[in-house]
Backbone as JSON Lines, residues from 0, in Angstrom:
{"i":0,"aa":"L","n":[53.21,4.49,40.65],"ca":[54.14,3.49,40.12],"c":[54.79,2.7,41.24]}
{"i":1,"aa":"A","n":[54.91,3.32,42.4],"ca":[55.55,2.63,43.52],"c":[54.81,1.33,43.87]}
{"i":2,"aa":"K","n":[53.52,1.25,43.55],"ca":[52.73,0.06,43.87],"c":[52.87,-1.05,42.82]}
{"i":3,"aa":"K","n":[53.46,-0.74,41.69],"ca":[53.65,-1.75,40.63],"c":[54.77,-2.71,41.03]}
{"i":4,"aa":"D","n":[54.81,-3.89,40.41],"ca":[55.82,-4.9,40.73],"c":[57.24,-4.37,40.61]}
{"i":5,"aa":"D","n":[57.51,-3.58,39.57],"ca":[58.86,-3.03,39.37],"c":[59.01,-1.62,39.94]}
{"i":6,"aa":"G","n":[58.0,-1.15,40.67],"ca":[58.07,0.16,41.3],"c":[58.37,1.27,40.3]}
{"i":7,"aa":"W","n":[59.25,2.18,40.71],"ca":[59.59,3.33,39.87],"c":[60.36,2.92,38.61]}
{"i":8,"aa":"Q","n":[60.8,1.7,38.55],"ca":[61.5,1.2,37.36],"c":[60.52,0.62,36.32]}
{"i":9,"aa":"T","n":[59.24,0.7,36.6],"ca":[58.24,0.17,35.68],"c":[58.32,0.89,34.34]}
{"i":10,"aa":"E","n":[58.43,0.11,33.28],"ca":[58.42,0.68,31.93],"c":[56.99,0.71,31.43]}
{"i":11,"aa":"L","n":[56.57,1.88,30.99],"ca":[55.2,2.03,30.51],"c":[55.13,1.78,29.02]}
{"i":12,"aa":"S","n":[54.1,1.07,28.6],"ca":[53.9,0.83,27.18],"c":[53.3,2.09,26.55]}
{"i":13,"aa":"H","n":[53.16,2.07,25.24],"ca":[52.58,3.2,24.52],"c":[51.21,3.53,25.14]}
{"i":14,"aa":"N","n":[51.01,4.78,25.46],"ca":[49.78,5.26,26.09],"c":[49.52,4.67,27.47]}
{"i":15,"aa":"G","n":[50.52,4.05,28.09],"ca":[50.37,3.52,29.44],"c":[49.22,2.54,29.58]}
{"i":16,"aa":"K","n":[49.13,1.62,28.65],"ca":[47.99,0.69,28.62],"c":[47.82,-0.1,29.91]}
{"i":17,"aa":"Q","n":[48.91,-0.32,30.65],"ca":[48.79,-1.11,31.88],"c":[48.38,-0.26,33.09]}
{"i":18,"aa":"L","n":[48.12,1.02,32.87],"ca":[47.71,1.91,33.96],"c":[46.2,2.13,33.93]}
{"i":19,"aa":"S","n":[45.62,2.35,35.11],"ca":[44.21,2.7,35.18],"c":[44.05,4.15,34.74]}
{"i":20,"aa":"G","n":[42.81,4.58,34.56],"ca":[42.55,5.97,34.18],"c":[43.11,6.95,35.2]}
{"i":21,"aa":"G","n":[42.9,6.66,36.48],"ca":[43.41,7.53,37.54],"c":[44.92,7.56,37.58]}
{"i":22,"aa":"E","n":[45.56,6.41,37.36],"ca":[47.02,6.34,37.36],"c":[47.59,7.14,36.18]}
{"i":23,"aa":"K","n":[46.94,7.08,35.03],"ca":[47.38,7.87,33.87],"c":[47.32,9.36,34.19]}
{"i":24,"aa":"Q","n":[46.24,9.78,34.85],"ca":[46.11,11.18,35.22],"c":[47.22,11.61,36.17]}
{"i":25,"aa":"L","n":[47.53,10.77,37.14],"ca":[48.58,11.11,38.1],"c":[49.94,11.2,37.42]}
{"i":26,"aa":"V","n":[50.23,10.3,36.48],"ca":[51.5,10.35,35.75],"c":[51.56,11.64,34.92]}
{"i":27,"aa":"T","n":[50.45,12.0,34.3],"ca":[50.41,13.23,33.5],"c":[50.64,14.46,34.37]}
{"i":28,"aa":"L","n":[50.0,14.52,35.53],"ca":[50.2,15.65,36.44],"c":[51.64,15.7,36.93]}
{"i":29,"aa":"A","n":[52.22,14.56,37.23],"ca":[53.62,14.52,37.68],"c":[54.54,15.02,36.57]}
{"i":30,"aa":"R","n":[54.32,14.59,35.35],"ca":[55.13,15.06,34.22],"c":[55.03,16.57,34.08]}
{"i":31,"aa":"M","n":[53.81,17.08,34.21],"ca":[53.58,18.51,34.07],"c":[54.34,19.29,35.15]}
{"i":32,"aa":"M","n":[54.41,18.75,36.34],"ca":[55.12,19.44,37.43],"c":[56.63,19.32,37.28]}
{"i":33,"aa":"L","n":[57.09,18.21,36.73],"ca":[58.53,18.02,36.53],"c":[59.07,18.79,35.34]}
{"i":34,"aa":"H","n":[58.23,19.02,34.34],"ca":[58.62,19.72,33.12],"c":[57.65,20.87,32.88]}
{"i":35,"aa":"P","n":[57.75,21.92,33.7],"ca":[56.76,23.0,33.65],"c":[56.75,23.78,32.34]}
{"i":36,"aa":"K","n":[55.57,24.18,31.94],"ca":[55.33,25.05,30.79],"c":[54.6,26.28,31.31]}
{"i":37,"aa":"P","n":[54.58,27.38,30.55],"ca":[53.92,28.6,31.04],"c":[52.41,28.46,31.23]}
{"i":38,"aa":"V","n":[51.79,27.55,30.47],"ca":[50.34,27.36,30.56],"c":[50.04,25.88,30.76]}
{"i":39,"aa":"A","n":[49.15,25.58,31.69],"ca":[48.7,24.2,31.91],"c":[47.19,24.17,31.71]}
{"i":40,"aa":"I","n":[46.73,23.31,30.82],"ca":[45.3,23.13,30.6],"c":[44.93,21.75,31.11]}
{"i":41,"aa":"L","n":[44.07,21.73,32.13],"ca":[43.69,20.48,32.78],"c":[42.22,20.18,32.49]}
{"i":42,"aa":"D","n":[41.96,19.08,31.82],"ca":[40.6,18.67,31.49],"c":[40.17,17.58,32.47]}
{"i":43,"aa":"E","n":[39.25,17.93,33.35],"ca":[38.76,17.0,34.38],"c":[39.91,16.31,35.12]}
{"i":44,"aa":"P","n":[40.81,17.09,35.74],"ca":[41.99,16.5,36.37],"c":[41.71,15.59,37.56]}
{"i":45,"aa":"T","n":[40.51,15.68,38.13],"ca":[40.21,14.83,39.29],"c":[39.27,13.68,38.95]}
{"i":46,"aa":"A","n":[38.86,13.56,37.7],"ca":[38.01,12.43,37.3],"c":[38.8,11.14,37.49]}
{"i":47,"aa":"N","n":[38.16,10.1,37.89],"ca":[38.79,8.78,38.11],"c":[39.68,8.72,39.34]}
{"i":48,"aa":"L","n":[39.69,9.76,40.16],"ca":[40.53,9.77,41.37],"c":[39.64,9.67,42.61]}
{"i":49,"aa":"D","n":[40.12,8.97,43.62],"ca":[39.37,8.87,44.87],"c":[39.55,10.15,45.69]}
{"i":50,"aa":"T","n":[38.71,10.32,46.69],"ca":[38.71,11.54,47.51],"c":[40.07,11.81,48.15]}
{"i":51,"aa":"G","n":[40.71,10.78,48.68],"ca":[42.02,10.95,49.31],"c":[43.06,11.46,48.34]}
{"i":52,"aa":"T","n":[43.05,10.94,47.12],"ca":[44.01,11.38,46.11],"c":[43.71,12.81,45.67]}
{"i":53,"aa":"I","n":[42.43,13.15,45.55],"ca":[42.05,14.52,45.19],"c":[42.58,15.5,46.23]}
{"i":54,"aa":"E","n":[42.49,15.13,47.51],"ca":[42.98,16.0,48.58],"c":[44.48,16.2,48.5]}
{"i":55,"aa":"I","n":[45.19,15.26,47.91],"ca":[46.64,15.4,47.72],"c":[46.93,16.22,46.47]}
{"i":56,"aa":"I","n":[46.16,15.99,45.41],"ca":[46.41,16.62,44.11],"c":[46.02,18.09,44.09]}
{"i":57,"aa":"L","n":[44.89,18.45,44.7],"ca":[44.41,19.83,44.63],"c":[45.44,20.85,45.1]}
{"i":58,"aa":"P","n":[46.1,20.67,46.25],"ca":[47.12,21.64,46.66],"c":[48.28,21.72,45.65]}
{"i":59,"aa":"Q","n":[48.59,20.62,44.98],"ca":[49.66,20.63,43.98],"c":[49.25,21.45,42.76]}
{"i":60,"aa":"I","n":[47.99,21.33,42.36],"ca":[47.48,22.13,41.25],"c":[47.49,23.6,41.63]}
{"i":61,"aa":"M","n":[47.1,23.91,42.87],"ca":[47.1,25.3,43.34],"c":[48.53,25.85,43.37]}
{"i":62,"aa":"K","n":[49.48,25.03,43.79],"ca":[50.88,25.45,43.82],"c":[51.37,25.73,42.4]}
{"i":63,"aa":"L","n":[50.97,24.89,41.46],"ca":[51.31,25.07,40.06],"c":[50.79,26.41,39.55]}
{"i":64,"aa":"A","n":[49.59,26.79,40.0],"ca":[48.95,28.03,39.56],"c":[49.64,29.28,40.11]}
{"i":65,"aa":"E","n":[50.52,29.13,41.08],"ca":[51.25,30.28,41.62],"c":[52.29,30.81,40.63]}
{"i":66,"aa":"T","n":[52.77,29.94,39.75],"ca":[53.86,30.33,38.86],"c":[53.5,30.29,37.38]}
{"i":67,"aa":"R","n":[52.29,29.86,37.05],"ca":[51.88,29.82,35.65],"c":[50.36,29.86,35.54]}
{"i":68,"aa":"L","n":[49.89,30.06,34.33],"ca":[48.46,30.07,34.08],"c":[47.95,28.63,34.07]}
{"i":69,"aa":"V","n":[46.95,28.36,34.88],"ca":[46.33,27.03,34.92],"c":[44.85,27.2,34.57]}
{"i":70,"aa":"I","n":[44.44,26.53,33.52],"ca":[43.04,26.53,33.1],"c":[42.48,25.14,33.39]}
{"i":71,"aa":"V","n":[41.41,25.1,34.17],"ca":[40.8,23.82,34.54],"c":[39.39,23.75,33.95]}
{"i":72,"aa":"A","n":[39.14,22.71,33.18],"ca":[37.78,22.42,32.71],"c":[37.27,21.27,33.57]}
{"i":73,"aa":"S","n":[36.23,21.55,34.36],"ca":[35.79,20.52,35.3],"c":[34.35,20.75,35.73]}
{"i":74,"aa":"H","n":[33.68,19.66,36.05],"ca":[32.37,19.72,36.67],"c":[32.51,19.69,38.2]}
{"i":75,"aa":"E","n":[33.72,19.45,38.68],"ca":[34.0,19.32,40.11],"c":[33.87,20.69,40.79]}
{"i":76,"aa":"K","n":[32.92,20.81,41.7],"ca":[32.68,22.07,42.4],"c":[33.83,22.45,43.32]}
{"i":77,"aa":"L","n":[34.68,21.5,43.64],"ca":[35.83,21.75,44.5],"c":[36.71,22.88,43.94]}
{"i":78,"aa":"F","n":[36.82,22.97,42.62],"ca":[37.65,24.01,42.01],"c":[37.04,25.4,42.17]}
{"i":79,"aa":"D","n":[35.72,25.48,42.37],"ca":[35.07,26.78,42.57],"c":[35.64,27.51,43.77]}
{"i":80,"aa":"T","n":[36.07,26.77,44.79],"ca":[36.56,27.39,46.02],"c":[37.98,27.92,45.9]}
{"i":81,"aa":"V","n":[38.71,27.52,44.87],"ca":[40.12,27.93,44.75],"c":[40.41,28.71,43.48]}
{"i":82,"aa":"A","n":[39.42,28.85,42.59],"ca":[39.64,29.51,41.31],"c":[39.68,31.03,41.46]}
{"i":83,"aa":"D","n":[40.55,31.68,40.68],"ca":[40.57,33.14,40.61],"c":[39.39,33.66,39.8]}
{"i":84,"aa":"A","n":[38.99,32.9,38.79],"ca":[37.86,33.27,37.94],"c":[37.16,31.99,37.49]}
{"i":85,"aa":"I","n":[35.85,32.08,37.34],"ca":[35.05,30.94,36.89],"c":[34.2,31.39,35.71]}
{"i":86,"aa":"V","n":[34.24,30.64,34.64],"ca":[33.4,30.9,33.47],"c":[32.57,29.65,33.24]}
{"i":87,"aa":"N","n":[31.26,29.78,33.31],"ca":[30.36,28.65,33.08],"c":[29.95,28.65,31.61]}
{"i":88,"aa":"L","n":[30.14,27.52,30.96],"ca":[29.81,27.38,29.54],"c":[28.71,26.35,29.35]}
{"i":89,"aa":"N","n":[27.9,26.58,28.34],"ca":[26.89,25.62,27.94],"c":[26.94,25.52,26.42]}
{"i":90,"aa":"W","n":[27.47,24.4,25.93],"ca":[27.62,24.18,24.5],"c":[28.36,25.33,23.83]}
{"i":91,"aa":"G","n":[29.42,25.81,24.5],"ca":[30.27,26.84,23.93],"c":[29.81,28.26,24.2]}
{"i":92,"aa":"E","n":[28.61,28.45,24.73],"ca":[28.13,29.79,25.05],"c":[28.41,30.09,26.51]}
{"i":93,"aa":"Q","n":[28.93,31.3,26.76],"ca":[29.21,31.69,28.14],"c":[27.89,31.95,28.85]}
{"i":94,"aa":"M","n":[27.66,31.23,29.94],"ca":[26.43,31.37,30.7],"c":[26.58,32.38,31.84]}
{"i":95,"aa":"S","n":[27.73,32.4,32.46],"ca":[28.0,33.34,33.55],"c":[29.49,33.44,33.75]}
{"i":96,"aa":"K","n":[29.89,34.46,34.47],"ca":[31.31,34.69,34.73],"c":[31.51,35.01,36.19]}
């Protein structure tokens, strides 16, 4: 939001129509960190993000996982290196654990 004309004072429309896909994801992650819940389910949290942003976001997701359950659904192999457990699914069937 800091890059928008009104910066942090930017008012978002319903569903954040003026934001890109990556910007929407970042706003959602920020909200999740500001208003924590016991469980966080992240569906492709790094999709639409550039490599530099992923390098910033991944440590924040890992920090989040220190205090609550974080479930990540992703094709991104990057999460394989930091996950406590990995379950591979194929059309709802568990392929490996």
